[in-house]
mmCIF file of C-alpha atoms in Angstrom:
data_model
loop_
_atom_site.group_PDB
_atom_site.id
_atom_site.type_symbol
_atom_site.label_atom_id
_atom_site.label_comp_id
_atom_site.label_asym_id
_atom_site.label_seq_id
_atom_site.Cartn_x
_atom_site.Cartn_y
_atom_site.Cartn_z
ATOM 1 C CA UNK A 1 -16.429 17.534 24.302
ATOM 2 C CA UNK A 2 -14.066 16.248 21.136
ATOM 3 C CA UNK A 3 -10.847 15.786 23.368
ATOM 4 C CA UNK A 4 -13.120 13.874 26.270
ATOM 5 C CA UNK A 5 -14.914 11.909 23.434
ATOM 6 C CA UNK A 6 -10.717 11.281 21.485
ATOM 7 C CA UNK A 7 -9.981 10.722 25.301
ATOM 8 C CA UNK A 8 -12.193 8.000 25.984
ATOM 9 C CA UNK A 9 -11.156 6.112 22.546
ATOM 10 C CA UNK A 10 -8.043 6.063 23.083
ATOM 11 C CA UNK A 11 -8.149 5.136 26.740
ATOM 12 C CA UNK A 12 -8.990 1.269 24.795
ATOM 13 C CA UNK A 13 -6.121 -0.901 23.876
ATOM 14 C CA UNK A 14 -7.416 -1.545 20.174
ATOM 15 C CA UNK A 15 -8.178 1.977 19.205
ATOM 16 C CA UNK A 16 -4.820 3.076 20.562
ATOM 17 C CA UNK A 17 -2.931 0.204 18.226
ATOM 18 C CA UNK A 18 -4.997 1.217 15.138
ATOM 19 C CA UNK A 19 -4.092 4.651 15.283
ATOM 20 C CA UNK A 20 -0.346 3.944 15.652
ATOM 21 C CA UNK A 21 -0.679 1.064 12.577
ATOM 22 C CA UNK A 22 -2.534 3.675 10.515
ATOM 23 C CA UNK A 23 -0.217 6.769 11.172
ATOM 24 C CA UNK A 24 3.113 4.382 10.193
ATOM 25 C CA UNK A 25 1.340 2.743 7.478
ATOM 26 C CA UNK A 26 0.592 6.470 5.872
ATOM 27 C CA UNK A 27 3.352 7.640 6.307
ATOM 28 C CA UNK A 28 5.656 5.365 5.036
ATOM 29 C CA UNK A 29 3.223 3.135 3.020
ATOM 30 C CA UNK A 30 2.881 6.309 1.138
ATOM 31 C CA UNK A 31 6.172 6.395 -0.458
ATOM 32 C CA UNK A 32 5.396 3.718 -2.580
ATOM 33 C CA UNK A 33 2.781 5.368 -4.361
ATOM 34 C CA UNK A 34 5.507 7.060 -5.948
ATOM 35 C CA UNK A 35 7.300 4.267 -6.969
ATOM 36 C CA UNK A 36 3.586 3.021 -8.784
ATOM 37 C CA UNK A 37 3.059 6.360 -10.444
ATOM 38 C CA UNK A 38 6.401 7.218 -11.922
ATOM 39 C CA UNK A 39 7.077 3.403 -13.312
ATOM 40 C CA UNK A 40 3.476 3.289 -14.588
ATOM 41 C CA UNK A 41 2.524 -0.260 -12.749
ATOM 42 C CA UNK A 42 -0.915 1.651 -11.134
ATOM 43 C CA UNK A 43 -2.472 -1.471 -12.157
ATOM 44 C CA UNK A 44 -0.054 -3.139 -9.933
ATOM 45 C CA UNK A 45 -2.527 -2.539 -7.033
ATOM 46 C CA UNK A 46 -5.459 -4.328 -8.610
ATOM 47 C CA UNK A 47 -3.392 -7.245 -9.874
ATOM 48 C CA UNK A 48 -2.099 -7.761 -5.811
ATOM 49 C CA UNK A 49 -5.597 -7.431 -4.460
ATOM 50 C CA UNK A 50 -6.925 -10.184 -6.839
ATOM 51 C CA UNK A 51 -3.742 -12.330 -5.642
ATOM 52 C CA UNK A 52 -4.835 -11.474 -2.516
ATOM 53 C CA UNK A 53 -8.084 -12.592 -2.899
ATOM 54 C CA UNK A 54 -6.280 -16.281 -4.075
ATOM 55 C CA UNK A 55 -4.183 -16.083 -0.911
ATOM 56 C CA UNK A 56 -7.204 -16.261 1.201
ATOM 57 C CA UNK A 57 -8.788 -18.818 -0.019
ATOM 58 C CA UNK A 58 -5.930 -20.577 -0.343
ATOM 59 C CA UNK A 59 -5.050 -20.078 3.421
ATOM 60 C CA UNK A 60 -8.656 -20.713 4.836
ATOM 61 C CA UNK A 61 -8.626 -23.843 2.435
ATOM 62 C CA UNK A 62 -5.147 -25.370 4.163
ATOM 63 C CA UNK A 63 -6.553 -24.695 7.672
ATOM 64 C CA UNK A 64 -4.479 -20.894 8.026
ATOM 65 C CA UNK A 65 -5.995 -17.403 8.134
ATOM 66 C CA UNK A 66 -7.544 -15.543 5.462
ATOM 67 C CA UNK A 67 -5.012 -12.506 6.137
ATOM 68 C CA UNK A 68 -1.553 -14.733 6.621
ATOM 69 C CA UNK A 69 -2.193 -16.663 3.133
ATOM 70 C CA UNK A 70 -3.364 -13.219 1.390
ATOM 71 C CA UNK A 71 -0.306 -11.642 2.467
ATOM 72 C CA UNK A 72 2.088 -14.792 2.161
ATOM 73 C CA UNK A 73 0.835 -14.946 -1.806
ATOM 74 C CA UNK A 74 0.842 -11.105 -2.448
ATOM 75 C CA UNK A 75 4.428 -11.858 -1.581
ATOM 76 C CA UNK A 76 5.455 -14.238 -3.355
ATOM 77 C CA UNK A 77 3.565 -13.184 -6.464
ATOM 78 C CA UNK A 78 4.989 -9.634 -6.049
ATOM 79 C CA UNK A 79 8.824 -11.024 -6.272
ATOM 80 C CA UNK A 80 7.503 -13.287 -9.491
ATOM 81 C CA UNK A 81 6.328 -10.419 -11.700
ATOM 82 C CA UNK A 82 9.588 -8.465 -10.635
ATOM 83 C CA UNK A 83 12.072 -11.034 -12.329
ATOM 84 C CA UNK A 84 9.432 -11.273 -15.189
ATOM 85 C CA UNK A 85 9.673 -7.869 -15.645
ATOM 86 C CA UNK A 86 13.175 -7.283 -15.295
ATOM 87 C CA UNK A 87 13.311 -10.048 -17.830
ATOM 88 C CA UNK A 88 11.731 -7.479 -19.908
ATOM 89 C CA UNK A 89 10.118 -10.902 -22.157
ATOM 90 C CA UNK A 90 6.757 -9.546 -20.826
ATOM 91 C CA UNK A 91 5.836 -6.550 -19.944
ATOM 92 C CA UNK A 92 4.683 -4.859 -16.687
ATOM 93 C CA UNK A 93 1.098 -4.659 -17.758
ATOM 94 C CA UNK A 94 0.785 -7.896 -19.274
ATOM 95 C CA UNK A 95 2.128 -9.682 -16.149
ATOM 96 C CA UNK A 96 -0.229 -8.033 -14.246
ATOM 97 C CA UNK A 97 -3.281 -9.304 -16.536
ATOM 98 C CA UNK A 98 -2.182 -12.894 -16.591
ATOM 99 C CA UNK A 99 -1.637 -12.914 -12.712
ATOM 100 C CA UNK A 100 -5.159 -10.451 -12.008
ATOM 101 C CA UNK A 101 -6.897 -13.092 -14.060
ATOM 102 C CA UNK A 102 -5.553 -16.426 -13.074
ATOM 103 C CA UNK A 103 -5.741 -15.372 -9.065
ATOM 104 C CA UNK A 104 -9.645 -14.197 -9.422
ATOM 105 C CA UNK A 105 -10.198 -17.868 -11.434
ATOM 106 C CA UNK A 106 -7.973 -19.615 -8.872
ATOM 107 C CA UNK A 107 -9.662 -18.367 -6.065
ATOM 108 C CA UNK A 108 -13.461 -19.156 -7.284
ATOM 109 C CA UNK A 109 -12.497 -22.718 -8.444
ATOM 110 C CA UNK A 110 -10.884 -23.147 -5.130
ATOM 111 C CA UNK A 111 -13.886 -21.681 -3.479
ATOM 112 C CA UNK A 112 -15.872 -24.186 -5.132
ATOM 113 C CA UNK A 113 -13.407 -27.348 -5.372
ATOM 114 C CA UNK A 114 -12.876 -26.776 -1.084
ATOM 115 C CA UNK A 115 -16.384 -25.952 0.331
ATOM 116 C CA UNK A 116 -14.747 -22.520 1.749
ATOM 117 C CA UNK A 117 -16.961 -20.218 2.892
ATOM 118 C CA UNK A 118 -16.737 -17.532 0.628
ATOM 119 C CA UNK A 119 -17.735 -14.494 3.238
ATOM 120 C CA UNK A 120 -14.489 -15.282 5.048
ATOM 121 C CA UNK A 121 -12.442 -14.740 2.078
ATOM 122 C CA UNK A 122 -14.014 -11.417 1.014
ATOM 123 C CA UNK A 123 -13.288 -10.442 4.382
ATOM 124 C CA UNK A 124 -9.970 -8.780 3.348
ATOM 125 C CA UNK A 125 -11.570 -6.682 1.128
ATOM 126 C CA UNK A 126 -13.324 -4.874 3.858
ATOM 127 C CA UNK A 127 -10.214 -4.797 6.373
ATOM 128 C CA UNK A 128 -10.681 -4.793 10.125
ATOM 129 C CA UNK A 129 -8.006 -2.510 11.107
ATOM 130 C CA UNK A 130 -9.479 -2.242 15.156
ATOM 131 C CA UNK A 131 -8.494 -5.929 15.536
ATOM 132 C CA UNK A 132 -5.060 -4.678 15.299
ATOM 133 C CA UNK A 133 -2.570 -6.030 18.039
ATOM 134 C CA UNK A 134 0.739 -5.048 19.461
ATOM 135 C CA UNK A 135 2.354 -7.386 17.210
ATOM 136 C CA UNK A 136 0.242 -6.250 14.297
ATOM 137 C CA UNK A 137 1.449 -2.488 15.175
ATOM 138 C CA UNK A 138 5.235 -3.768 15.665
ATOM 139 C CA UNK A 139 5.478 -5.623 12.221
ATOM 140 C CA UNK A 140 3.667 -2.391 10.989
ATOM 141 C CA UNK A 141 6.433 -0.781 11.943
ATOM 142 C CA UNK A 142 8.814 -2.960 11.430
ATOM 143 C CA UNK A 143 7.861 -3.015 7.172
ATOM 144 C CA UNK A 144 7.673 0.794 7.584
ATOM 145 C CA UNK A 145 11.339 1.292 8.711
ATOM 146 C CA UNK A 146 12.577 -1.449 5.889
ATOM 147 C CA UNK A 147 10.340 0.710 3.127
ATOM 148 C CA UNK A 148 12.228 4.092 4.817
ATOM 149 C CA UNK A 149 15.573 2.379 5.394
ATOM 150 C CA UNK A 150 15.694 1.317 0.997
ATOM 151 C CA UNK A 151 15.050 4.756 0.155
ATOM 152 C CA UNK A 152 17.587 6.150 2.332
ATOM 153 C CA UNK A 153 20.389 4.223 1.814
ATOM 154 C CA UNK A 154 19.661 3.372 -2.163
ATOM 155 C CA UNK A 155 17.980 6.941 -2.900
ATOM 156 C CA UNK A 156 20.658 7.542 -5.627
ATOM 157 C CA UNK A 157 20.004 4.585 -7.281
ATOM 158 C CA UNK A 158 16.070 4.562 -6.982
ATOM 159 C CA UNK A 159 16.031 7.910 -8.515
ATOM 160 C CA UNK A 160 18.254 6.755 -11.769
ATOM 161 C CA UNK A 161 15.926 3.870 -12.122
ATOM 162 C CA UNK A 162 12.591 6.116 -12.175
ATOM 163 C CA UNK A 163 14.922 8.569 -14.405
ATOM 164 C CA UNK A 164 16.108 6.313 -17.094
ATOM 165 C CA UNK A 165 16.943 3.166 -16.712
ATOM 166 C CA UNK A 166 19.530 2.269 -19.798
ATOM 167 C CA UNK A 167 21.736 5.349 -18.083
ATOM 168 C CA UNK A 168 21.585 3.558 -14.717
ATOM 169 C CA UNK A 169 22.911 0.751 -16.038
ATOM 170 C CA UNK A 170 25.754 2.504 -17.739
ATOM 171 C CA UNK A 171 26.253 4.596 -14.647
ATOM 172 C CA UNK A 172 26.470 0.999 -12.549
ATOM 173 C CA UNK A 173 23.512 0.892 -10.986
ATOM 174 C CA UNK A 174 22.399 -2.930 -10.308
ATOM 175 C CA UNK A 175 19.035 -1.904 -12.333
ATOM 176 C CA UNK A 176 17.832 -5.367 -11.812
ATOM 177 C CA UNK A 177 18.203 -5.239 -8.303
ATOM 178 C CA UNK A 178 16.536 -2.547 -7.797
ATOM 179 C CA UNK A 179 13.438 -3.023 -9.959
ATOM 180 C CA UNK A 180 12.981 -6.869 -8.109
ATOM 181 C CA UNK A 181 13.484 -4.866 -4.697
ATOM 182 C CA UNK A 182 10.852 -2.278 -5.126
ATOM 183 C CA UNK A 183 8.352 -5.272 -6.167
ATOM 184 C CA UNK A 184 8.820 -7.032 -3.268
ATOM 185 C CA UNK A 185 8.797 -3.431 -1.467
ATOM 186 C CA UNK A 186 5.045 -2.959 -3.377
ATOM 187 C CA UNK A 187 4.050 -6.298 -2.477
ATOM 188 C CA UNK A 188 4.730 -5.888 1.265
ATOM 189 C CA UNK A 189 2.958 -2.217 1.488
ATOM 190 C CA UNK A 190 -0.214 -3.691 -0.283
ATOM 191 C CA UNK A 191 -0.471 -6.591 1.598
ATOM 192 C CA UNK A 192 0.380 -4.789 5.152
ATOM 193 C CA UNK A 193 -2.900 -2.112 3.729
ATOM 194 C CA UNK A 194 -4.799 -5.395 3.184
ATOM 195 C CA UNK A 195 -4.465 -6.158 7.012
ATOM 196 C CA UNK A 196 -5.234 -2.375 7.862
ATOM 197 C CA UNK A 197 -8.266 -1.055 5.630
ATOM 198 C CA UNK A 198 -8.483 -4.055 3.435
ATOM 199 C CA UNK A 199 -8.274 -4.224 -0.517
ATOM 200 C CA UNK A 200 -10.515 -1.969 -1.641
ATOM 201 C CA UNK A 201 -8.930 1.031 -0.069
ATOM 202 C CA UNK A 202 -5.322 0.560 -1.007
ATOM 203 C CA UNK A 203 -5.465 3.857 -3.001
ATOM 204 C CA UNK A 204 -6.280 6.217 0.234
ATOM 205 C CA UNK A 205 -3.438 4.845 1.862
ATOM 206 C CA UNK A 206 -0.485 4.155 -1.323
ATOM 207 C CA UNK A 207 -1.599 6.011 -4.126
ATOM 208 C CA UNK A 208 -3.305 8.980 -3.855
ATOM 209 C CA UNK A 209 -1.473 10.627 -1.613
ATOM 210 C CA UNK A 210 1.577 9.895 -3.796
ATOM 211 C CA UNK A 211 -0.649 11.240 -6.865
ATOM 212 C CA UNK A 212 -1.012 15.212 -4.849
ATOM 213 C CA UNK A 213 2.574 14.614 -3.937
ATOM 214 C CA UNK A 214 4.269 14.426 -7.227
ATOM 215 C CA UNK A 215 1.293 17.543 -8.760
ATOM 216 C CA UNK A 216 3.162 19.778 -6.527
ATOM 217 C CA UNK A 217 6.824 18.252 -6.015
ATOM 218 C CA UNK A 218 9.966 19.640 -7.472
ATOM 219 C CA UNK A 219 12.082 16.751 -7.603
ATOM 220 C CA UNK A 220 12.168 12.954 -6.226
ATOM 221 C CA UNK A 221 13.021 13.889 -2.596
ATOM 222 C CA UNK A 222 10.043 16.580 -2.405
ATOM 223 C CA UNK A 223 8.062 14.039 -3.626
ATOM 224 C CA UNK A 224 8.879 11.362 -1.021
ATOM 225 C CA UNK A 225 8.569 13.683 1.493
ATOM 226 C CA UNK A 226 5.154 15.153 0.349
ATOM 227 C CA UNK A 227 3.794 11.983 0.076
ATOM 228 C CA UNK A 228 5.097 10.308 3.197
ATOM 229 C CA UNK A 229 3.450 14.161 5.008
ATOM 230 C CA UNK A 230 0.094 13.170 2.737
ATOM 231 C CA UNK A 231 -0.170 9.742 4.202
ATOM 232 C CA UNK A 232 0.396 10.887 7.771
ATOM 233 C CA UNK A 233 -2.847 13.351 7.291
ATOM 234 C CA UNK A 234 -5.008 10.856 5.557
ATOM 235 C CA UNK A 235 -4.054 8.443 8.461
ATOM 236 C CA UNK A 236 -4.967 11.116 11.166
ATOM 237 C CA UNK A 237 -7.768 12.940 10.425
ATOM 238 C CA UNK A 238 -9.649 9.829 8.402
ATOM 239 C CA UNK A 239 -9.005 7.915 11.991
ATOM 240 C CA UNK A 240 -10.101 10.770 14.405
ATOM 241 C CA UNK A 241 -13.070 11.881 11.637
ATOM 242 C CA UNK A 242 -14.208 8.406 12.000
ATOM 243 C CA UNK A 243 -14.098 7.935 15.706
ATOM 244 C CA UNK A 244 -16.198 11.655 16.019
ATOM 245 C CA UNK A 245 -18.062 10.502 13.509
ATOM 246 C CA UNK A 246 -18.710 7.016 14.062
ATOM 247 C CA UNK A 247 -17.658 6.094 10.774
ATOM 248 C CA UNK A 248 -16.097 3.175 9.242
ATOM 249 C CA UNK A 249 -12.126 3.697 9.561
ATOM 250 C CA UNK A 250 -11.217 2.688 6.142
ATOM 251 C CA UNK A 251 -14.061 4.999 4.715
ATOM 252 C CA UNK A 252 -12.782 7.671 6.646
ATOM 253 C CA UNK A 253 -9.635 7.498 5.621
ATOM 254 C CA UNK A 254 -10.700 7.104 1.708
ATOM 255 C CA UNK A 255 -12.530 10.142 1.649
ATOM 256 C CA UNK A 256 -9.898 12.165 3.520
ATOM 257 C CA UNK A 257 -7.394 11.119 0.742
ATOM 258 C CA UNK A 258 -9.970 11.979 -2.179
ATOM 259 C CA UNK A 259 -10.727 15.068 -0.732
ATOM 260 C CA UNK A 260 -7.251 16.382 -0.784
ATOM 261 C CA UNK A 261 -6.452 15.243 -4.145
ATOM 262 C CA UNK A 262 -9.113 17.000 -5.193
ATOM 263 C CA UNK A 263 -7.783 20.184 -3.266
ATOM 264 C CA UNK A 264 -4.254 19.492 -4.995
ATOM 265 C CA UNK A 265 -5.747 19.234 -8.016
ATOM 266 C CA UNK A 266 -7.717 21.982 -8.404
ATOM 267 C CA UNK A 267 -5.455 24.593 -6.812
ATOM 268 C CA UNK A 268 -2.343 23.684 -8.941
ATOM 269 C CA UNK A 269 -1.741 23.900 -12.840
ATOM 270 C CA UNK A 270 -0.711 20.439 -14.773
ATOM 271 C CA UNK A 271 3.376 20.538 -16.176
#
């Protein structure tokens, strides 16, 4: 009955390229989370949805889509607050106030100054990840080898960073770099979720997963590859529990995540 009824689905185009998108995006996605967690920028996540939220309007208002101007703008704005920050003038949590307020008043004075409608901007909050298409899936991919590809071939210096920065930069390690890179990395991830389960559920897919995997891991690899192993299960099972279930995707998924947080949580002791 469940394998005719996981048959069926993915016998249809769409639910076939939503699966693959969500499977890559958790488990490479994922790996960011850890990035967020260890440098202390979980407020990162909110800041990029509210830019997000300016992106759409923005597009809509210039005659684009909702998703390309969201994700153009969570771009930009990602690279922005990684040379402030490097800067060190301001710091990480103050950049991400001034840019989490001005996008949310940008994007309701634009609202009102355009005549947008404002349904079509909220849109991305809600995600529509079964209007996926095979170039959806391939630049889903595509972001998820570039996140896998940094962390292979600059794991060394990654690791220093998260470690202590002022001995990276005695060791040689082009700190600055590295700290714009992973911005730009974080501002691709959230905007590719954005197109997959929309803003509100950026956590099932980046953060908590990364959250169980550094409770349990033993070092920066463990943790990337716990998290990357977290994402791929929150991506599965939320996607098949929702299509046995008939349940929103993105909903599936975000309760999949909490739930084995929870279980990571509450079976392990804090160190």
């Amino acid at each position: 009955m469940i394998i005719d009824t996981l048959y069926e689905a993915f016998s249809i185009p769409l639910i076939r390229h939503a699966f693959i998108a969500m499977v890559i995006a958790g488990s490479t996605l994922s790996l960011l989370g850890v990035i967020i967690v260890s440098l202390h920028l979980t407020a990162i996540r909110f800041t990029l949805m509210h830019v997000g939220l300016l992106g759409a309007a923005s597009g809509l208002a210039l005659g684009f889509s909702s998703s390309l101007g969201a994700f153009t703008l969570v771009i930009l704005t990602s690279l922005v607050m990684g040379l402030l920050v490097n800067r060190r003038a301001v710091s990480a949590s103050s950049v991400s106030g001034i840019f989490m307020t001005g996008s949310l008043a940008g994007a309701f004075l634009l609202l009102a100054a355009t005549g947008v409608p404002a349904m079509q901007v909220f849109d991305i909050f809600a995600g529509n990840i079964l209007m996926m298409t095979r170039t959806d899936v391939l630049a889903t991919g595509a972001i998820g080898l570039l996140i896998v590809a940094v962390f292979a071939t600059a794991y060394r210096e990654i690791q220093l960073v998260l470690l202590d920065r002022e001995l990276a930069v005695v060791l040689g390690v082009p700190v600055q770099s590295i700290i714009a890179g992973l911005f730009i990395l974080l501002g691709l991830g959230i905007a590719t979720v954005l197109r997959l389960v929309g803003a509100l559920l950026v956590d099932a897919i980046i953060l908590l997963p990364a959250m169980g995997a550094l409770r349990l891991a033993r070092g920066f690899g463990s943790a990337l590859l716990l998290s990357s192993l977290f994402g791929f299960a929150v991506a599965t099972f939320g996607f098949l529990g929702a299509l046995l279930l008939d349940l929103p995707v993105g909903a599936s998924a975000a309760m999949v995540s909490t739930i084995l947080l929870g279980i990571v949580l509450l079976t392990t002791r804090h160190t």
